[in-house]
mmCIF file of N, CA and C in Angstrom:
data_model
loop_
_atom_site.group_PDB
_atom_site.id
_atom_site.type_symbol
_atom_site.label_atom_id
_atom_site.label_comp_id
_atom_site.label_asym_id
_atom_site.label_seq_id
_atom_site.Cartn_x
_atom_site.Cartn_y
_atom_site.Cartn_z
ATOM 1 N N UNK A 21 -31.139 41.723 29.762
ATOM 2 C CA UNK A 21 -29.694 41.694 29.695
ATOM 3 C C UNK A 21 -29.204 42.756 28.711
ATOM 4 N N UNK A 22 -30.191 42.692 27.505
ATOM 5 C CA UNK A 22 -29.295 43.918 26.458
ATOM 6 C C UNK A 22 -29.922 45.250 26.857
ATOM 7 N N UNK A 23 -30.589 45.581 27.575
ATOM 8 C CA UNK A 23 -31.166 46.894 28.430
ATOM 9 C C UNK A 23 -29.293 47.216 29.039
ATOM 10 N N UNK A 24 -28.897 46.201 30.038
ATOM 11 C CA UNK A 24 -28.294 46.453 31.098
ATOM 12 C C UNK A 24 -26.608 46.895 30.474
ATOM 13 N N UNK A 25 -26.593 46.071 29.310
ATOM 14 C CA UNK A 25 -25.785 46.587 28.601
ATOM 15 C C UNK A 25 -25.509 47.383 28.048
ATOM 16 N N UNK A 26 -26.627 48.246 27.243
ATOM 17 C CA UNK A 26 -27.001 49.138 26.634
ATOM 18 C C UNK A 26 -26.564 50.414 27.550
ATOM 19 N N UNK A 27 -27.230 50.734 29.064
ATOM 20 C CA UNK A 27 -26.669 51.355 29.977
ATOM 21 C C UNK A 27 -25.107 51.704 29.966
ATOM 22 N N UNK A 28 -24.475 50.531 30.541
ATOM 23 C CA UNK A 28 -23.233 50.658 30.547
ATOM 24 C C UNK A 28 -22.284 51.017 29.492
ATOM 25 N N UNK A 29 -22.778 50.531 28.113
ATOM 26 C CA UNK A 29 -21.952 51.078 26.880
ATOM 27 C C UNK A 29 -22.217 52.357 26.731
ATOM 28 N N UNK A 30 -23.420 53.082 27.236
ATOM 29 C CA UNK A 30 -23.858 54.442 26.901
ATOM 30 C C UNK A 30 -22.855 54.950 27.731
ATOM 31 N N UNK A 31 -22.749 54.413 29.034
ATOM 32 C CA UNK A 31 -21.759 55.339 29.845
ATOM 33 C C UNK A 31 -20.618 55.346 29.615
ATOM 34 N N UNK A 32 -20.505 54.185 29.416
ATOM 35 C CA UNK A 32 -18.899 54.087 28.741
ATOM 36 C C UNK A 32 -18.023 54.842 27.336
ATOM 37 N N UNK A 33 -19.251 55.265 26.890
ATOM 38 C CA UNK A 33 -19.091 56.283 25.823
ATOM 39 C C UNK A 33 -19.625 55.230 24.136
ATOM 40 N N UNK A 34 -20.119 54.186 24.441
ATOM 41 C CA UNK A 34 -20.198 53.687 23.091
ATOM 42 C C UNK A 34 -21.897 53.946 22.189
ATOM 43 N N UNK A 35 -21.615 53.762 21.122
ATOM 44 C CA UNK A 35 -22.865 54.361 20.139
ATOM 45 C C UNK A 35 -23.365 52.547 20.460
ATOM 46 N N UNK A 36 -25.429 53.376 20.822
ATOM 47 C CA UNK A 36 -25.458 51.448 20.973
ATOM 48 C C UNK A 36 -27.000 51.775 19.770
ATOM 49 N N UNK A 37 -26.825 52.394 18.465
ATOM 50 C CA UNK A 37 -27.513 52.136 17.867
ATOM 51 C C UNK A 37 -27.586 50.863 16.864
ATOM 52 N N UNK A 38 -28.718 50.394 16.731
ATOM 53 C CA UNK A 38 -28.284 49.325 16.175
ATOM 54 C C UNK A 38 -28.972 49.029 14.344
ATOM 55 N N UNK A 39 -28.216 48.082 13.984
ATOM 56 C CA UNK A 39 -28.366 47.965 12.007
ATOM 57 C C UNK A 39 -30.562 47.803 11.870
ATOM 58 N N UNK A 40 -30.370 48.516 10.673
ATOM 59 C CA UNK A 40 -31.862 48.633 10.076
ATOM 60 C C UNK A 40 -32.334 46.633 9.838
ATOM 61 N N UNK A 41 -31.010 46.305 9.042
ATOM 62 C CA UNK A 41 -31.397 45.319 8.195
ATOM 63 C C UNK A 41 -31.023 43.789 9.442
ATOM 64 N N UNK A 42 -30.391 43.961 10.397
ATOM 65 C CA UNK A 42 -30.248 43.008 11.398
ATOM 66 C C UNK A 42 -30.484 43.991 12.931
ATOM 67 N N UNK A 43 -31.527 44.228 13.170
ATOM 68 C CA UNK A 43 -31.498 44.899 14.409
ATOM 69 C C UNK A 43 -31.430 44.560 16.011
ATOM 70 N N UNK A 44 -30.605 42.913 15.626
ATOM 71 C CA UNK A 44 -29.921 41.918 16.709
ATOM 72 C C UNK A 44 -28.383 42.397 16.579
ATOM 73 N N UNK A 45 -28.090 43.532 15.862
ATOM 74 C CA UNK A 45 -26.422 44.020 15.935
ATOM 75 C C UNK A 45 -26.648 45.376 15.829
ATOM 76 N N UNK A 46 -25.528 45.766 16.711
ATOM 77 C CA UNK A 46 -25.144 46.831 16.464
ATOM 78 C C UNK A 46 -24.423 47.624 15.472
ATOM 79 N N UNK A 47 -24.844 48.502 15.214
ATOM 80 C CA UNK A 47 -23.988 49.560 13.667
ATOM 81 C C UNK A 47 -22.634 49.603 14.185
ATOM 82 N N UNK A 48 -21.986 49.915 15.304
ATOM 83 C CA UNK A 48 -20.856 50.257 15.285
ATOM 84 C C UNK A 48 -19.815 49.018 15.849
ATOM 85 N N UNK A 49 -19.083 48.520 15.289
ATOM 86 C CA UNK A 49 -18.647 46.972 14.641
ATOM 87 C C UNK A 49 -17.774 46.906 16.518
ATOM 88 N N UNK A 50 -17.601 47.873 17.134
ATOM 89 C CA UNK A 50 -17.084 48.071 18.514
ATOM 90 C C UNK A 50 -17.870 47.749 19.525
ATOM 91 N N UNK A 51 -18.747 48.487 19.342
ATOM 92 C CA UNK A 51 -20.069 47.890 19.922
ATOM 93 C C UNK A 51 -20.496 46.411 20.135
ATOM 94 N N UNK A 52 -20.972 45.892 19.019
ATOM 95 C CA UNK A 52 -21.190 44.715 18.704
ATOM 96 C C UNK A 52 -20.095 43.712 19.272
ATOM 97 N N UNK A 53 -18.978 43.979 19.379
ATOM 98 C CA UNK A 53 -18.114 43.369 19.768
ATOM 99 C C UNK A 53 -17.926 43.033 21.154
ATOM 100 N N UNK A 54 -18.272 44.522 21.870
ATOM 101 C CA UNK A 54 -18.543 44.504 23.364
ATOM 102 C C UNK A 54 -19.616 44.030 23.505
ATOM 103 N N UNK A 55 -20.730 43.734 23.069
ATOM 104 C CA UNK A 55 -22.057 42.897 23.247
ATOM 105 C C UNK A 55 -21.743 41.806 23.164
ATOM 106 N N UNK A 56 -21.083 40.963 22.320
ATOM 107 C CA UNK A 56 -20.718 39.698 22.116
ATOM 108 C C UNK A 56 -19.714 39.317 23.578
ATOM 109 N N UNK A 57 -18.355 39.755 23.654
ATOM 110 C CA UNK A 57 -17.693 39.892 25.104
ATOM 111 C C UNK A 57 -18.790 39.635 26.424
ATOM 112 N N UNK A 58 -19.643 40.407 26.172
ATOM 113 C CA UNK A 58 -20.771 40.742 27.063
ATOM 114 C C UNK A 58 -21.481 39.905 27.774
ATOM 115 N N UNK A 59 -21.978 39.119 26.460
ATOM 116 C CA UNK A 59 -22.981 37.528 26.882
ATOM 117 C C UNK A 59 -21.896 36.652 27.497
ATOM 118 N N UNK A 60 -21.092 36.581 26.472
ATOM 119 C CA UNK A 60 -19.629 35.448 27.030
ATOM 120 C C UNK A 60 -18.769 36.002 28.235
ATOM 121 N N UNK A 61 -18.834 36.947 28.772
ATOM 122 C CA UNK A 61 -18.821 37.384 30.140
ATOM 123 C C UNK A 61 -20.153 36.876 30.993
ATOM 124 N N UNK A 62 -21.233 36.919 30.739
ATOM 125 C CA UNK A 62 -22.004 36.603 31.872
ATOM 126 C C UNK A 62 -21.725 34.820 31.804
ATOM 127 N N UNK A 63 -22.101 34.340 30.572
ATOM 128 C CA UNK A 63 -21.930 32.899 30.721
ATOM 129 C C UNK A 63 -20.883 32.399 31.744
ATOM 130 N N UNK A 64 -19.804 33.179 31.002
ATOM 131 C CA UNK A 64 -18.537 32.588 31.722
ATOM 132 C C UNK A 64 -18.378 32.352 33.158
ATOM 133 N N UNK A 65 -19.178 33.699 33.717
ATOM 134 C CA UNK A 65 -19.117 34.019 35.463
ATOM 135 C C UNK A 65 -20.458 33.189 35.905
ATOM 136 N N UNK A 66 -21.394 32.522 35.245
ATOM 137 C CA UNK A 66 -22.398 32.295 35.905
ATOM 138 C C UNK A 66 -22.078 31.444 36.828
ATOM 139 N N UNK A 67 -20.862 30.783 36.852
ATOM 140 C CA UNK A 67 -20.441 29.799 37.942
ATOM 141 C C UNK A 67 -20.272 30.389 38.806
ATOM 142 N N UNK A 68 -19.982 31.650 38.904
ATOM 143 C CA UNK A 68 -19.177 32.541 39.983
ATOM 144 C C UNK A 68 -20.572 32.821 41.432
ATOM 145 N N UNK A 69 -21.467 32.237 40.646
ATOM 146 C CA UNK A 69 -23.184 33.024 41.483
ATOM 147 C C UNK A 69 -22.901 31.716 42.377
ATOM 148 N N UNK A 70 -23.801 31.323 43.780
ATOM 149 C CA UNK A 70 -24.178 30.448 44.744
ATOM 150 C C UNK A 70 -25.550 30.527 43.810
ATOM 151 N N UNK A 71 -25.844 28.581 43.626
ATOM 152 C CA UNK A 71 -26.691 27.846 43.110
ATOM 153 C C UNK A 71 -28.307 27.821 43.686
ATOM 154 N N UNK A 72 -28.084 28.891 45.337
ATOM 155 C CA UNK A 72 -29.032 29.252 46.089
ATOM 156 C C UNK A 72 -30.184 30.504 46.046
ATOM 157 N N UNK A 73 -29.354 30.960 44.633
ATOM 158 C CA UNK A 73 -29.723 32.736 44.486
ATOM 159 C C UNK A 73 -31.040 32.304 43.498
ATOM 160 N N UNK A 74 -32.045 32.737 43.458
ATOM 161 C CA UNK A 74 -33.025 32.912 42.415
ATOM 162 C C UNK A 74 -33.302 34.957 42.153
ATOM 163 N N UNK A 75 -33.664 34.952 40.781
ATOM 164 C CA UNK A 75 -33.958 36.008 40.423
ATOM 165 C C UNK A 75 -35.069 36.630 41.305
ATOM 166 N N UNK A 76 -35.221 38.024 41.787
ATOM 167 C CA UNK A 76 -36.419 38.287 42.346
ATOM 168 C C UNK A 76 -37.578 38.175 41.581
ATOM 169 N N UNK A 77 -39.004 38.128 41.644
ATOM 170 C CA UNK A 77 -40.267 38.226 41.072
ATOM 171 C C UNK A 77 -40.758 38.883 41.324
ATOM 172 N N UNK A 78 -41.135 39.858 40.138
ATOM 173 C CA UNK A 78 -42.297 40.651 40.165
ATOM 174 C C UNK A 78 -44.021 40.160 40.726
ATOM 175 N N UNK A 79 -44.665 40.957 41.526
ATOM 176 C CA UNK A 79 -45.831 40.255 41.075
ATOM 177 C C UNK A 79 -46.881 40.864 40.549
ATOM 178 N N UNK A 80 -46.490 42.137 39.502
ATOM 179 C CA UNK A 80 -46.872 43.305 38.829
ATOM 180 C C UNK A 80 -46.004 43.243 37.944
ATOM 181 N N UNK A 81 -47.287 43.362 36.677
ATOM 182 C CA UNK A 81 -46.422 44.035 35.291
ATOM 183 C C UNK A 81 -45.823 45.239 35.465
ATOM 184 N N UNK A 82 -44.173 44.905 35.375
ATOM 185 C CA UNK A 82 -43.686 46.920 34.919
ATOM 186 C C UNK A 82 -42.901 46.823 33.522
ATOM 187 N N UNK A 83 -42.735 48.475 33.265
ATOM 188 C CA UNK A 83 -41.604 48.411 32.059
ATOM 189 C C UNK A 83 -40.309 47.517 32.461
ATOM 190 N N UNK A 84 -39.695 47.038 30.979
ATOM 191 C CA UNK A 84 -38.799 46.536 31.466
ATOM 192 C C UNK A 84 -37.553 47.645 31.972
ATOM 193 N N UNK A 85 -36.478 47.363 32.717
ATOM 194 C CA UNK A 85 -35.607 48.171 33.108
ATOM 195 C C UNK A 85 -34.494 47.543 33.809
ATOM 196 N N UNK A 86 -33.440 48.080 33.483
ATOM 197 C CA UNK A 86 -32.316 47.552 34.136
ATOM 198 C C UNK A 86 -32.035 46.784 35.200
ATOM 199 N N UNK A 87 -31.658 45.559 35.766
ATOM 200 C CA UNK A 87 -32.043 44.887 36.977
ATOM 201 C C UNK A 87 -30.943 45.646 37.724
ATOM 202 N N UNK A 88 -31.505 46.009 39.353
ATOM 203 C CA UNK A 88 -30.045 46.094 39.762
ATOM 204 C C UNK A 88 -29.560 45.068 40.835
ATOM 205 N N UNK A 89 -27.971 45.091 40.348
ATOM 206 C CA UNK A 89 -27.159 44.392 40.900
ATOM 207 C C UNK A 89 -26.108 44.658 41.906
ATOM 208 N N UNK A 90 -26.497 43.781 42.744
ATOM 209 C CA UNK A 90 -25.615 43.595 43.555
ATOM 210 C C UNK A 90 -23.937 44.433 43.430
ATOM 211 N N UNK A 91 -23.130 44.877 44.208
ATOM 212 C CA UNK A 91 -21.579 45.270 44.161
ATOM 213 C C UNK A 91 -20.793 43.586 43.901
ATOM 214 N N UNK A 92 -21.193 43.251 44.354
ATOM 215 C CA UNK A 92 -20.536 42.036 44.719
ATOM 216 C C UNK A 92 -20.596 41.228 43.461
ATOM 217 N N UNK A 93 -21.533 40.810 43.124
ATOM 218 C CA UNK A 93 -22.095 41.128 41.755
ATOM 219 C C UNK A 93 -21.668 41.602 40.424
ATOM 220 N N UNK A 94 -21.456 43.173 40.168
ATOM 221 C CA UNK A 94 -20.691 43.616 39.496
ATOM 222 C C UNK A 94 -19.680 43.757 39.124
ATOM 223 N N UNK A 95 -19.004 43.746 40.919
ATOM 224 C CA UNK A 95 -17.600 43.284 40.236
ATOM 225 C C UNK A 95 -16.889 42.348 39.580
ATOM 226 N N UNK A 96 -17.840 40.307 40.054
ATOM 227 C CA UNK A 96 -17.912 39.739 39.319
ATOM 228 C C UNK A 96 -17.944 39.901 37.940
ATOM 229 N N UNK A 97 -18.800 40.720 37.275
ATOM 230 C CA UNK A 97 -19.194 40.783 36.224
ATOM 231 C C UNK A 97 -17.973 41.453 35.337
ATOM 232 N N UNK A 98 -17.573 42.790 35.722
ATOM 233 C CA UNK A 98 -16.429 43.508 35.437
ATOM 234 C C UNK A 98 -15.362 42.198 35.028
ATOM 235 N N UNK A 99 -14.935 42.035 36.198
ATOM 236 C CA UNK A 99 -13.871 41.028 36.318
ATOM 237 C C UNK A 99 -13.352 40.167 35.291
ATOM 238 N N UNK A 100 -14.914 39.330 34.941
ATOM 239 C CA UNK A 100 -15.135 38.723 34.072
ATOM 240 C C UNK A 100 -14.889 39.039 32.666
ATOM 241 N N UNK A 101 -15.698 40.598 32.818
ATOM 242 C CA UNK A 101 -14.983 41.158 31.029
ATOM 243 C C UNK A 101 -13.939 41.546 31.374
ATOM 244 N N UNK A 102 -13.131 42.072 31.781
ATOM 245 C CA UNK A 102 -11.872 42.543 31.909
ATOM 246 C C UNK A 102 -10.757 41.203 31.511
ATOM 247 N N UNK A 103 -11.258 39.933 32.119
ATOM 248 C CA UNK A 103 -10.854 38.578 31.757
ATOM 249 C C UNK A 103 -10.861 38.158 30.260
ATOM 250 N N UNK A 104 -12.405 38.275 29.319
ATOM 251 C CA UNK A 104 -12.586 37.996 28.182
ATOM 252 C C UNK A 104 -11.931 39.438 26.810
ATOM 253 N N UNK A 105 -11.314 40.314 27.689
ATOM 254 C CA UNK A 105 -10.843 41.464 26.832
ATOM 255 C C UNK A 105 -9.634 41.195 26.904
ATOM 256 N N UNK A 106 -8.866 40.902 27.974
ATOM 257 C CA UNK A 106 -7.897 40.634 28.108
ATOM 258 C C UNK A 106 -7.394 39.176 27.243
ATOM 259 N N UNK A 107 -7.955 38.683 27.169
ATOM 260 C CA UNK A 107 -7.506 36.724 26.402
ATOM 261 C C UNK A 107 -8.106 37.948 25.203
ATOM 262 N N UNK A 108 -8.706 38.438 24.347
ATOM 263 C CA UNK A 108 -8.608 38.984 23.421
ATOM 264 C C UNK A 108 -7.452 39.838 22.708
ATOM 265 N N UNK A 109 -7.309 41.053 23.323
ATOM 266 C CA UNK A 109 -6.092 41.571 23.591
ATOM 267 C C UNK A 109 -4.828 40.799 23.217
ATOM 268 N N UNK A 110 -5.006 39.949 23.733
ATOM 269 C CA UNK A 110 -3.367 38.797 23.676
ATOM 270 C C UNK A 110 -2.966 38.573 22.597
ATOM 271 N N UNK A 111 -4.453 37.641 22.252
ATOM 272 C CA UNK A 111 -4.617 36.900 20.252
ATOM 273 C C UNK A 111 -4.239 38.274 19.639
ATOM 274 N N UNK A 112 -4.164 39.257 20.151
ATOM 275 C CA UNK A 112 -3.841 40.479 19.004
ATOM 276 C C UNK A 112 -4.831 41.661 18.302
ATOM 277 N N UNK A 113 -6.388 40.799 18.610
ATOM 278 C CA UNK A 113 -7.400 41.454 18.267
ATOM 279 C C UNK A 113 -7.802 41.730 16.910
ATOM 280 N N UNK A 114 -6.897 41.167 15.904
ATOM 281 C CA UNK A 114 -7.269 41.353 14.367
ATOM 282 C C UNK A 114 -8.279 40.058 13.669
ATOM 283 N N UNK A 115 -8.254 39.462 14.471
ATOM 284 C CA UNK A 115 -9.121 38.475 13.818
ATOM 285 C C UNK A 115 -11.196 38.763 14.027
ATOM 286 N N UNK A 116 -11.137 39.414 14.531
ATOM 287 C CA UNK A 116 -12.496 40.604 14.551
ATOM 288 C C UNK A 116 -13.630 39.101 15.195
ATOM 289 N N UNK A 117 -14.439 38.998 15.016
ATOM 290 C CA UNK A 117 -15.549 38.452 15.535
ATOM 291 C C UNK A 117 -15.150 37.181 15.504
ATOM 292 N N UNK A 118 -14.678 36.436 14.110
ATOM 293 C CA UNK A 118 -13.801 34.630 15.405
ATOM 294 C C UNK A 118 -13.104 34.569 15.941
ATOM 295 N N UNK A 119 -12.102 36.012 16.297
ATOM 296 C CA UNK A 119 -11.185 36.111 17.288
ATOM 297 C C UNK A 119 -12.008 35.771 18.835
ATOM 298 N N UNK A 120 -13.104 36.535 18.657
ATOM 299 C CA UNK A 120 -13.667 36.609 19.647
ATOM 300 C C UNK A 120 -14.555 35.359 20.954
ATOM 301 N N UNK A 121 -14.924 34.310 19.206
ATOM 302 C CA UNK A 121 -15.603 32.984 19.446
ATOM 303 C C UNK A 121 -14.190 32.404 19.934
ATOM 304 N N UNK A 122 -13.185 32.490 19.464
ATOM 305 C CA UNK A 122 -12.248 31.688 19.360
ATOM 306 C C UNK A 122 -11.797 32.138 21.512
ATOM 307 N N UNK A 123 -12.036 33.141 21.550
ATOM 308 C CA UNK A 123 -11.764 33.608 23.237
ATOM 309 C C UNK A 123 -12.341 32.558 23.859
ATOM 310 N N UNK A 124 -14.041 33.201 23.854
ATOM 311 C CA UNK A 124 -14.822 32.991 24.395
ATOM 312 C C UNK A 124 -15.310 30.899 24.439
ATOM 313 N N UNK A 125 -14.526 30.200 23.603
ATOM 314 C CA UNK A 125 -14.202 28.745 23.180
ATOM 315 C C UNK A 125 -13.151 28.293 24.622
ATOM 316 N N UNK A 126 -12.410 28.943 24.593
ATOM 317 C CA UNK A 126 -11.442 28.899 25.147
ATOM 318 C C UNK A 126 -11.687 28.879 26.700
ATOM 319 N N UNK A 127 -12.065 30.186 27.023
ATOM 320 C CA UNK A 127 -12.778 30.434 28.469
ATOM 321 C C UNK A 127 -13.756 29.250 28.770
ATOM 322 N N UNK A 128 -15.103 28.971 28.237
ATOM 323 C CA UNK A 128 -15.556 27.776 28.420
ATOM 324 C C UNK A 128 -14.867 26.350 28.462
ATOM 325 N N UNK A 129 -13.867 26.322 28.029
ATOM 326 C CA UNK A 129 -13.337 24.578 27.903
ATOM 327 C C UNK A 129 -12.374 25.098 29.301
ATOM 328 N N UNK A 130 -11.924 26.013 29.601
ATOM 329 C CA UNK A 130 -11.021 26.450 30.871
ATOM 330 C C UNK A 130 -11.812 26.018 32.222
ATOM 331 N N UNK A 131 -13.148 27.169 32.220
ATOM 332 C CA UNK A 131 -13.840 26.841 33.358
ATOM 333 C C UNK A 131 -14.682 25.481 33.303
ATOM 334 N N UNK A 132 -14.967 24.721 31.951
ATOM 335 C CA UNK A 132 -15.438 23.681 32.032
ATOM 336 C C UNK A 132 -14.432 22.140 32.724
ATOM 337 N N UNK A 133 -13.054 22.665 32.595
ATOM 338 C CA UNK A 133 -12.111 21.668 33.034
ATOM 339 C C UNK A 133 -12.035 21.975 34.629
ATOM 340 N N UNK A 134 -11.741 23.346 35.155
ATOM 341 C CA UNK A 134 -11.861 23.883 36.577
ATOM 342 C C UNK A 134 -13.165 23.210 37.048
ATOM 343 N N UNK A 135 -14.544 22.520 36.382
ATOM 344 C CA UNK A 135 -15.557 22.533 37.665
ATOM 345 C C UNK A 135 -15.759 20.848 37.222
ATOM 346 N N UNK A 136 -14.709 20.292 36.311
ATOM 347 C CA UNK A 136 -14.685 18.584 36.122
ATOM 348 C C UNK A 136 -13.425 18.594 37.368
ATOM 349 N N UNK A 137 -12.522 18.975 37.765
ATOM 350 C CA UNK A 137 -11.443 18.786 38.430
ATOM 351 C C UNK A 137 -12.045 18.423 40.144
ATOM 352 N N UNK A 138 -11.866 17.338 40.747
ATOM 353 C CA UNK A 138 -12.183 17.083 41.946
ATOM 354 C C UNK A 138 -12.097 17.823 43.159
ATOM 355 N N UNK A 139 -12.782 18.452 43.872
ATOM 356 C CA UNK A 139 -12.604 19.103 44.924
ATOM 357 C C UNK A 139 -11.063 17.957 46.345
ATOM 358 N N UNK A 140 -10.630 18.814 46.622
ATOM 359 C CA UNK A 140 -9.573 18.352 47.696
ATOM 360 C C UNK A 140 -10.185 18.732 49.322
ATOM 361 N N UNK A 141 -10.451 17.542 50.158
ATOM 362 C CA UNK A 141 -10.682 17.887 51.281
ATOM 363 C C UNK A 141 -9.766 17.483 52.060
#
């Protein structure tokens, strides 16, 4: 997952080097921020997948490397951050990393109420 990210922030133009003394974060406090967004984007959408999909299997060791995904897929994924940047954005964005928990809190108790709510037939 932080491979696949790593990708996309590179393209996106972001520095994805990361701290000597915690090298589970990134140096550039933007970065880190979009990594955090990142996970709480996939969490958020994992509902969005059919419960039918399993990961493919290797049945050979390789390097690790970017999985690829699906369009259908991605755009999910997009979507999703574009969703968790946006509910960021709103709060104002100064509250820096519990702004962020405080999103990503939010989004979960949202989609957790959307999949308690009874289907209508």
């Amino acid at each position: 997952m932080r491979t696949t990210f790593e990708v996309w922030a590179q393209g996106d133009g972001h520095i994805v080097r990361r701290r000597e003394d915690k090298p589970e974060e990134y140096l550039i406090f933007e970065t880190q921020r979009r990594w955090v967004i990142w996970q709480a984007a996939l969490t958020h959408g994992k509902n969005a997948k059919t419960a039918g999909q399993k990961p493919a299997q290797s049945t050979r060791a390789r390097a690790p490397r970017a999985p690829a995904i699906s369009s259908d897929e991605a755009a999910v994924r997009n979507q999703v951050l574009n969703e968790v940047l946006e509910a960021f954005t709103q709060m104002g964005g100064s509250d820096g990393m519990e702004g962020i928990v405080k999103v990503v809190q939010s989004l979960k108790k949202k989609r957790k109420a959307l999949a308690d709510q009874p289907l209508d037939d």
